[in-house]
Amino acid sequence: MDECAAMATSTPDIPAPVSTSYCVPHLTEFSVECKVLKLNGCWFTAKDSQGSLLFQVQRKWPSLHSKHTVCDSRERPLVQLSKKPGVWRPIWEAIRANGDQQPVFVMKKSSMNPLSTSFDVFLGTNISMSRPTS
């Protein structure tokens, strides 16, 4: 059994949000690159510290809705991201790309500062978006 599978099975109350293949038992650094508008709609790529492509965030043009698809390195859709309209701080909800409407996670800006790049991420089971108490 690999480390990721062992980690996923050792915490049965916390399922892997997308897949156990994206679980690692250590901190991992990513680099996110913003791509200039392309004809295929690919906007962002996320790479690991060795430069290997992990994810692509795609948005199809033209669209009236803020919907993005997060794909793996083989361009297979993983989750659909949609921005909630009419909120002060941006809130993004991720649902599985297979059509299941259950939220995988919700992400919102940590700060009201528009220049801030930090986000709070809550698993889909945490509907109230509350932080754990220590």
mmCIF file with all atom_site columns, C-alpha atoms in Angstrom:
data_model
loop_
_atom_site.group_PDB
_atom_site.id
_atom_site.type_symbol
_atom_site.label_atom_id
_atom_site.label_alt_id
_atom_site.label_comp_id
_atom_site.label_asym_id
_atom_site.label_entity_id
_atom_site.label_seq_id
_atom_site.pdbx_PDB_ins_code
_atom_site.Cartn_x
_atom_site.Cartn_y
_atom_site.Cartn_z
_atom_site.occupancy
_atom_site.B_iso_or_equiv
_atom_site.pdbx_formal_charge
_atom_site.auth_seq_id
_atom_site.auth_comp_id
_atom_site.auth_asym_id
_atom_site.auth_atom_id
_atom_site.pdbx_PDB_model_num
ATOM 1   C CA . MET A 1 1   ? 0.000   0.000  0.000   1.00 0.00 ? 1   MET A CA 1
ATOM 2   C CA . ASP A 1 2   ? 1.452   3.378  -0.933  1.00 0.00 ? 2   ASP A CA 1
ATOM 3   C CA . GLU A 1 3   ? 1.750   6.279  1.527   1.00 0.00 ? 3   GLU A CA 1
ATOM 4   C CA . CYS A 1 4   ? -1.204  8.147  0.081   1.00 0.00 ? 4   CYS A CA 1
ATOM 5   C CA . ALA A 1 5   ? -3.540  5.165  0.324   1.00 0.00 ? 5   ALA A CA 1
ATOM 6   C CA . ALA A 1 6   ? -2.342  4.507  3.878   1.00 0.00 ? 6   ALA A CA 1
ATOM 7   C CA . MET A 1 7   ? -2.985  8.131  4.788   1.00 0.00 ? 7   MET A CA 1
ATOM 8   C CA . ALA A 1 8   ? -6.448  8.076  3.221   1.00 0.00 ? 8   ALA A CA 1
ATOM 9   C CA . THR A 1 9   ? -7.451  4.847  4.994   1.00 0.00 ? 9   THR A CA 1
ATOM 10  C CA . SER A 1 10  ? -6.082  6.015  8.349   1.00 0.00 ? 10  SER A CA 1
ATOM 11  C CA . THR A 1 11  ? -8.575  8.897  8.471   1.00 0.00 ? 11  THR A CA 1
ATOM 12  C CA . PRO A 1 12  ? -11.952 7.391  7.501   1.00 0.00 ? 12  PRO A CA 1
ATOM 13  C CA . ASP A 1 13  ? -13.895 10.413 8.818   1.00 0.00 ? 13  ASP A CA 1
ATOM 14  C CA . ILE A 1 14  ? -12.176 12.750 6.355   1.00 0.00 ? 14  ILE A CA 1
ATOM 15  C CA . PRO A 1 15  ? -12.552 11.445 2.795   1.00 0.00 ? 15  PRO A CA 1
ATOM 16  C CA . ALA A 1 16  ? -10.276 12.670 0.020   1.00 0.00 ? 16  ALA A CA 1
ATOM 17  C CA . PRO A 1 17  ? -12.140 15.620 -1.550  1.00 0.00 ? 17  PRO A CA 1
ATOM 18  C CA . VAL A 1 18  ? -11.320 14.675 -5.147  1.00 0.00 ? 18  VAL A CA 1
ATOM 19  C CA . SER A 1 19  ? -9.201  11.498 -5.188  1.00 0.00 ? 19  SER A CA 1
ATOM 20  C CA . THR A 1 20  ? -6.619  9.797  -3.004  1.00 0.00 ? 20  THR A CA 1
ATOM 21  C CA . SER A 1 21  ? -4.161  10.132 -5.893  1.00 0.00 ? 21  SER A CA 1
ATOM 22  C CA . TYR A 1 22  ? -3.844  13.827 -4.951  1.00 0.00 ? 22  TYR A CA 1
ATOM 23  C CA . CYS A 1 23  ? -3.071  13.133 -1.267  1.00 0.00 ? 23  CYS A CA 1
ATOM 24  C CA . VAL A 1 24  ? 0.466   13.488 0.031   1.00 0.00 ? 24  VAL A CA 1
ATOM 25  C CA . PRO A 1 25  ? 1.613   13.100 3.651   1.00 0.00 ? 25  PRO A CA 1
ATOM 26  C CA . HIS A 1 26  ? 3.755   16.252 3.581   1.00 0.00 ? 26  HIS A CA 1
ATOM 27  C CA . LEU A 1 27  ? 3.628   19.927 2.651   1.00 0.00 ? 27  LEU A CA 1
ATOM 28  C CA . THR A 1 28  ? 3.852   20.510 -1.069  1.00 0.00 ? 28  THR A CA 1
ATOM 29  C CA . GLU A 1 29  ? 4.695   23.664 -2.980  1.00 0.00 ? 29  GLU A CA 1
ATOM 30  C CA . PHE A 1 30  ? 2.867   24.579 -6.172  1.00 0.00 ? 30  PHE A CA 1
ATOM 31  C CA . SER A 1 31  ? 3.471   27.231 -8.751  1.00 0.00 ? 31  SER A CA 1
ATOM 32  C CA . VAL A 1 32  ? 0.448   28.680 -10.503 1.00 0.00 ? 32  VAL A CA 1
ATOM 33  C CA . GLU A 1 33  ? 0.961   30.302 -13.866 1.00 0.00 ? 33  GLU A CA 1
ATOM 34  C CA . CYS A 1 34  ? -1.546  32.607 -15.480 1.00 0.00 ? 34  CYS A CA 1
ATOM 35  C CA . LYS A 1 35  ? -1.720  32.008 -19.202 1.00 0.00 ? 35  LYS A CA 1
ATOM 36  C CA . VAL A 1 36  ? -2.567  34.743 -21.649 1.00 0.00 ? 36  VAL A CA 1
ATOM 37  C CA . LEU A 1 37  ? -5.971  34.235 -23.226 1.00 0.00 ? 37  LEU A CA 1
ATOM 38  C CA . LYS A 1 38  ? -5.733  31.264 -25.567 1.00 0.00 ? 38  LYS A CA 1
ATOM 39  C CA . LEU A 1 39  ? -8.148  29.961 -28.140 1.00 0.00 ? 39  LEU A CA 1
ATOM 40  C CA . ASN A 1 40  ? -8.671  26.722 -26.193 1.00 0.00 ? 40  ASN A CA 1
ATOM 41  C CA . GLY A 1 41  ? -9.641  28.703 -23.085 1.00 0.00 ? 41  GLY A CA 1
ATOM 42  C CA . CYS A 1 42  ? -6.894  27.419 -20.769 1.00 0.00 ? 42  CYS A CA 1
ATOM 43  C CA . TRP A 1 43  ? -6.154  30.141 -18.204 1.00 0.00 ? 43  TRP A CA 1
ATOM 44  C CA . PHE A 1 44  ? -4.078  28.735 -15.363 1.00 0.00 ? 44  PHE A CA 1
ATOM 45  C CA . THR A 1 45  ? -1.738  25.814 -14.800 1.00 0.00 ? 45  THR A CA 1
ATOM 46  C CA . ALA A 1 46  ? -0.510  24.423 -11.479 1.00 0.00 ? 46  ALA A CA 1
ATOM 47  C CA . LYS A 1 47  ? 2.854   22.657 -11.357 1.00 0.00 ? 47  LYS A CA 1
ATOM 48  C CA . ASP A 1 48  ? 4.757   20.917 -8.580  1.00 0.00 ? 48  ASP A CA 1
ATOM 49  C CA . SER A 1 49  ? 8.236   21.938 -7.418  1.00 0.00 ? 49  SER A CA 1
ATOM 50  C CA . GLN A 1 50  ? 9.840   19.808 -10.180 1.00 0.00 ? 50  GLN A CA 1
ATOM 51  C CA . GLY A 1 51  ? 7.811   21.585 -12.870 1.00 0.00 ? 51  GLY A CA 1
ATOM 52  C CA . SER A 1 52  ? 5.437   18.677 -13.582 1.00 0.00 ? 52  SER A CA 1
ATOM 53  C CA . LEU A 1 53  ? 1.955   19.725 -14.645 1.00 0.00 ? 53  LEU A CA 1
ATOM 54  C CA . LEU A 1 54  ? -0.645  18.798 -12.005 1.00 0.00 ? 54  LEU A CA 1
ATOM 55  C CA . PHE A 1 55  ? -3.774  20.781 -12.862 1.00 0.00 ? 55  PHE A CA 1
ATOM 56  C CA . GLN A 1 56  ? -5.199  23.080 -15.492 1.00 0.00 ? 56  GLN A CA 1
ATOM 57  C CA . VAL A 1 57  ? -8.016  25.532 -14.891 1.00 0.00 ? 57  VAL A CA 1
ATOM 58  C CA . GLN A 1 58  ? -10.058 26.059 -18.028 1.00 0.00 ? 58  GLN A CA 1
ATOM 59  C CA . ARG A 1 59  ? -12.780 28.512 -18.895 1.00 0.00 ? 59  ARG A CA 1
ATOM 60  C CA . LYS A 1 60  ? -14.667 28.336 -22.149 1.00 0.00 ? 60  LYS A CA 1
ATOM 61  C CA . TRP A 1 61  ? -15.422 31.534 -24.048 1.00 0.00 ? 61  TRP A CA 1
ATOM 62  C CA . PRO A 1 62  ? -17.853 33.173 -24.409 1.00 0.00 ? 62  PRO A CA 1
ATOM 63  C CA . SER A 1 63  ? -19.722 32.677 -21.145 1.00 0.00 ? 63  SER A CA 1
ATOM 64  C CA . LEU A 1 64  ? -21.924 34.866 -18.974 1.00 0.00 ? 64  LEU A CA 1
ATOM 65  C CA . HIS A 1 65  ? -21.229 32.755 -15.890 1.00 0.00 ? 65  HIS A CA 1
ATOM 66  C CA . SER A 1 66  ? -18.027 32.491 -13.881 1.00 0.00 ? 66  SER A CA 1
ATOM 67  C CA . LYS A 1 67  ? -17.587 28.757 -14.339 1.00 0.00 ? 67  LYS A CA 1
ATOM 68  C CA . HIS A 1 68  ? -14.208 27.117 -14.535 1.00 0.00 ? 68  HIS A CA 1
ATOM 69  C CA . THR A 1 69  ? -13.213 23.474 -14.891 1.00 0.00 ? 69  THR A CA 1
ATOM 70  C CA . VAL A 1 70  ? -10.228 22.082 -13.003 1.00 0.00 ? 70  VAL A CA 1
ATOM 71  C CA . CYS A 1 71  ? -8.654  19.283 -15.055 1.00 0.00 ? 71  CYS A CA 1
ATOM 72  C CA . ASP A 1 72  ? -5.836  16.883 -14.319 1.00 0.00 ? 72  ASP A CA 1
ATOM 73  C CA . SER A 1 73  ? -2.622  16.801 -16.357 1.00 0.00 ? 73  SER A CA 1
ATOM 74  C CA . ARG A 1 74  ? -4.362  14.671 -19.017 1.00 0.00 ? 74  ARG A CA 1
ATOM 75  C CA . GLU A 1 75  ? -7.161  17.266 -19.351 1.00 0.00 ? 75  GLU A CA 1
ATOM 76  C CA . ARG A 1 76  ? -9.749  15.037 -17.646 1.00 0.00 ? 76  ARG A CA 1
ATOM 77  C CA . PRO A 1 77  ? -12.285 17.193 -15.739 1.00 0.00 ? 77  PRO A CA 1
ATOM 78  C CA . LEU A 1 78  ? -12.100 16.845 -11.943 1.00 0.00 ? 78  LEU A CA 1
ATOM 79  C CA . VAL A 1 79  ? -14.260 19.620 -10.500 1.00 0.00 ? 79  VAL A CA 1
ATOM 80  C CA . GLN A 1 80  ? -16.396 22.482 -11.763 1.00 0.00 ? 80  GLN A CA 1
ATOM 81  C CA . LEU A 1 81  ? -15.797 25.815 -9.997  1.00 0.00 ? 81  LEU A CA 1
ATOM 82  C CA . SER A 1 82  ? -18.517 28.442 -9.928  1.00 0.00 ? 82  SER A CA 1
ATOM 83  C CA . LYS A 1 83  ? -18.437 31.880 -8.338  1.00 0.00 ? 83  LYS A CA 1
ATOM 84  C CA . LYS A 1 84  ? -21.364 32.779 -6.116  1.00 0.00 ? 84  LYS A CA 1
ATOM 85  C CA . PRO A 1 85  ? -22.946 36.023 -7.334  1.00 0.00 ? 85  PRO A CA 1
ATOM 86  C CA . GLY A 1 86  ? -23.724 39.001 -5.140  1.00 0.00 ? 86  GLY A CA 1
ATOM 87  C CA . VAL A 1 87  ? -21.304 38.407 -2.276  1.00 0.00 ? 87  VAL A CA 1
ATOM 88  C CA . TRP A 1 88  ? -18.836 40.925 -0.853  1.00 0.00 ? 88  TRP A CA 1
ATOM 89  C CA . ARG A 1 89  ? -15.881 38.545 -0.724  1.00 0.00 ? 89  ARG A CA 1
ATOM 90  C CA . PRO A 1 90  ? -15.542 36.106 -3.603  1.00 0.00 ? 90  PRO A CA 1
ATOM 91  C CA . ILE A 1 91  ? -16.856 32.639 -2.740  1.00 0.00 ? 91  ILE A CA 1
ATOM 92  C CA . TRP A 1 92  ? -16.192 29.754 -5.095  1.00 0.00 ? 92  TRP A CA 1
ATOM 93  C CA . GLU A 1 93  ? -17.967 26.405 -4.876  1.00 0.00 ? 93  GLU A CA 1
ATOM 94  C CA . ALA A 1 94  ? -16.517 23.226 -6.385  1.00 0.00 ? 94  ALA A CA 1
ATOM 95  C CA . ILE A 1 95  ? -18.711 20.322 -7.437  1.00 0.00 ? 95  ILE A CA 1
ATOM 96  C CA . ARG A 1 96  ? -17.558 17.092 -9.050  1.00 0.00 ? 96  ARG A CA 1
ATOM 97  C CA . ALA A 1 97  ? -17.295 17.305 -12.829 1.00 0.00 ? 97  ALA A CA 1
ATOM 98  C CA . ASN A 1 98  ? -19.246 14.046 -13.191 1.00 0.00 ? 98  ASN A CA 1
ATOM 99  C CA . GLY A 1 99  ? -22.527 15.922 -12.629 1.00 0.00 ? 99  GLY A CA 1
ATOM 100 C CA . ASP A 1 100 ? -22.928 15.100 -8.921  1.00 0.00 ? 100 ASP A CA 1
ATOM 101 C CA . GLN A 1 101 ? -24.260 18.304 -7.337  1.00 0.00 ? 101 GLN A CA 1
ATOM 102 C CA . GLN A 1 102 ? -22.714 17.667 -3.911  1.00 0.00 ? 102 GLN A CA 1
ATOM 103 C CA . PRO A 1 103 ? -20.109 20.332 -3.083  1.00 0.00 ? 103 PRO A CA 1
ATOM 104 C CA . VAL A 1 104 ? -16.533 19.053 -2.854  1.00 0.00 ? 104 VAL A CA 1
ATOM 105 C CA . PHE A 1 105 ? -15.214 22.223 -1.253  1.00 0.00 ? 105 PHE A CA 1
ATOM 106 C CA . VAL A 1 106 ? -15.987 25.913 -0.851  1.00 0.00 ? 106 VAL A CA 1
ATOM 107 C CA . MET A 1 107 ? -13.269 28.525 -1.085  1.00 0.00 ? 107 MET A CA 1
ATOM 108 C CA . LYS A 1 108 ? -13.488 32.170 0.000   1.00 0.00 ? 108 LYS A CA 1
ATOM 109 C CA . LYS A 1 109 ? -11.012 35.003 0.334   1.00 0.00 ? 109 LYS A CA 1
ATOM 110 C CA . SER A 1 110 ? -9.527  35.222 3.817   1.00 0.00 ? 110 SER A CA 1
ATOM 111 C CA . SER A 1 111 ? -9.348  38.998 3.756   1.00 0.00 ? 111 SER A CA 1
ATOM 112 C CA . MET A 1 112 ? -11.404 41.912 2.471   1.00 0.00 ? 112 MET A CA 1
ATOM 113 C CA . ASN A 1 113 ? -8.200  43.315 0.970   1.00 0.00 ? 113 ASN A CA 1
ATOM 114 C CA . PRO A 1 114 ? -8.511  42.983 -2.833  1.00 0.00 ? 114 PRO A CA 1
ATOM 115 C CA . LEU A 1 115 ? -4.737  42.457 -3.125  1.00 0.00 ? 115 LEU A CA 1
ATOM 116 C CA . SER A 1 116 ? -4.735  39.509 -0.716  1.00 0.00 ? 116 SER A CA 1
ATOM 117 C CA . THR A 1 117 ? -4.018  36.133 -2.316  1.00 0.00 ? 117 THR A CA 1
ATOM 118 C CA . SER A 1 118 ? -4.945  33.915 0.645   1.00 0.00 ? 118 SER A CA 1
ATOM 119 C CA . PHE A 1 119 ? -8.115  31.838 0.749   1.00 0.00 ? 119 PHE A CA 1
ATOM 120 C CA . ASP A 1 120 ? -9.973  29.738 3.306   1.00 0.00 ? 120 ASP A CA 1
ATOM 121 C CA . VAL A 1 121 ? -10.964 26.331 1.940   1.00 0.00 ? 121 VAL A CA 1
ATOM 122 C CA . PHE A 1 122 ? -13.765 24.312 3.565   1.00 0.00 ? 122 PHE A CA 1
ATOM 123 C CA . LEU A 1 123 ? -14.684 20.723 2.686   1.00 0.00 ? 123 LEU A CA 1
ATOM 124 C CA . GLY A 1 124 ? -18.134 20.283 1.203   1.00 0.00 ? 124 GLY A CA 1
ATOM 125 C CA . THR A 1 125 ? -19.438 18.647 4.385   1.00 0.00 ? 125 THR A CA 1
ATOM 126 C CA . ASN A 1 126 ? -18.749 21.889 6.322   1.00 0.00 ? 126 ASN A CA 1
ATOM 127 C CA . ILE A 1 127 ? -21.827 23.753 5.079   1.00 0.00 ? 127 ILE A CA 1
ATOM 128 C CA . SER A 1 128 ? -21.528 26.527 7.687   1.00 0.00 ? 128 SER A CA 1
ATOM 129 C CA . MET A 1 129 ? -17.938 27.328 6.558   1.00 0.00 ? 129 MET A CA 1
ATOM 130 C CA . SER A 1 130 ? -16.793 27.354 10.171  1.00 0.00 ? 130 SER A CA 1
ATOM 131 C CA . ARG A 1 131 ? -13.233 26.860 11.331  1.00 0.00 ? 131 ARG A CA 1
ATOM 132 C CA . PRO A 1 132 ? -12.472 24.042 13.774  1.00 0.00 ? 132 PRO A CA 1
ATOM 133 C CA . THR A 1 133 ? -12.120 25.057 17.410  1.00 0.00 ? 133 THR A CA 1
ATOM 134 C CA . SER A 1 134 ? -9.007  23.974 19.272  1.00 0.00 ? 134 SER A CA 1
#
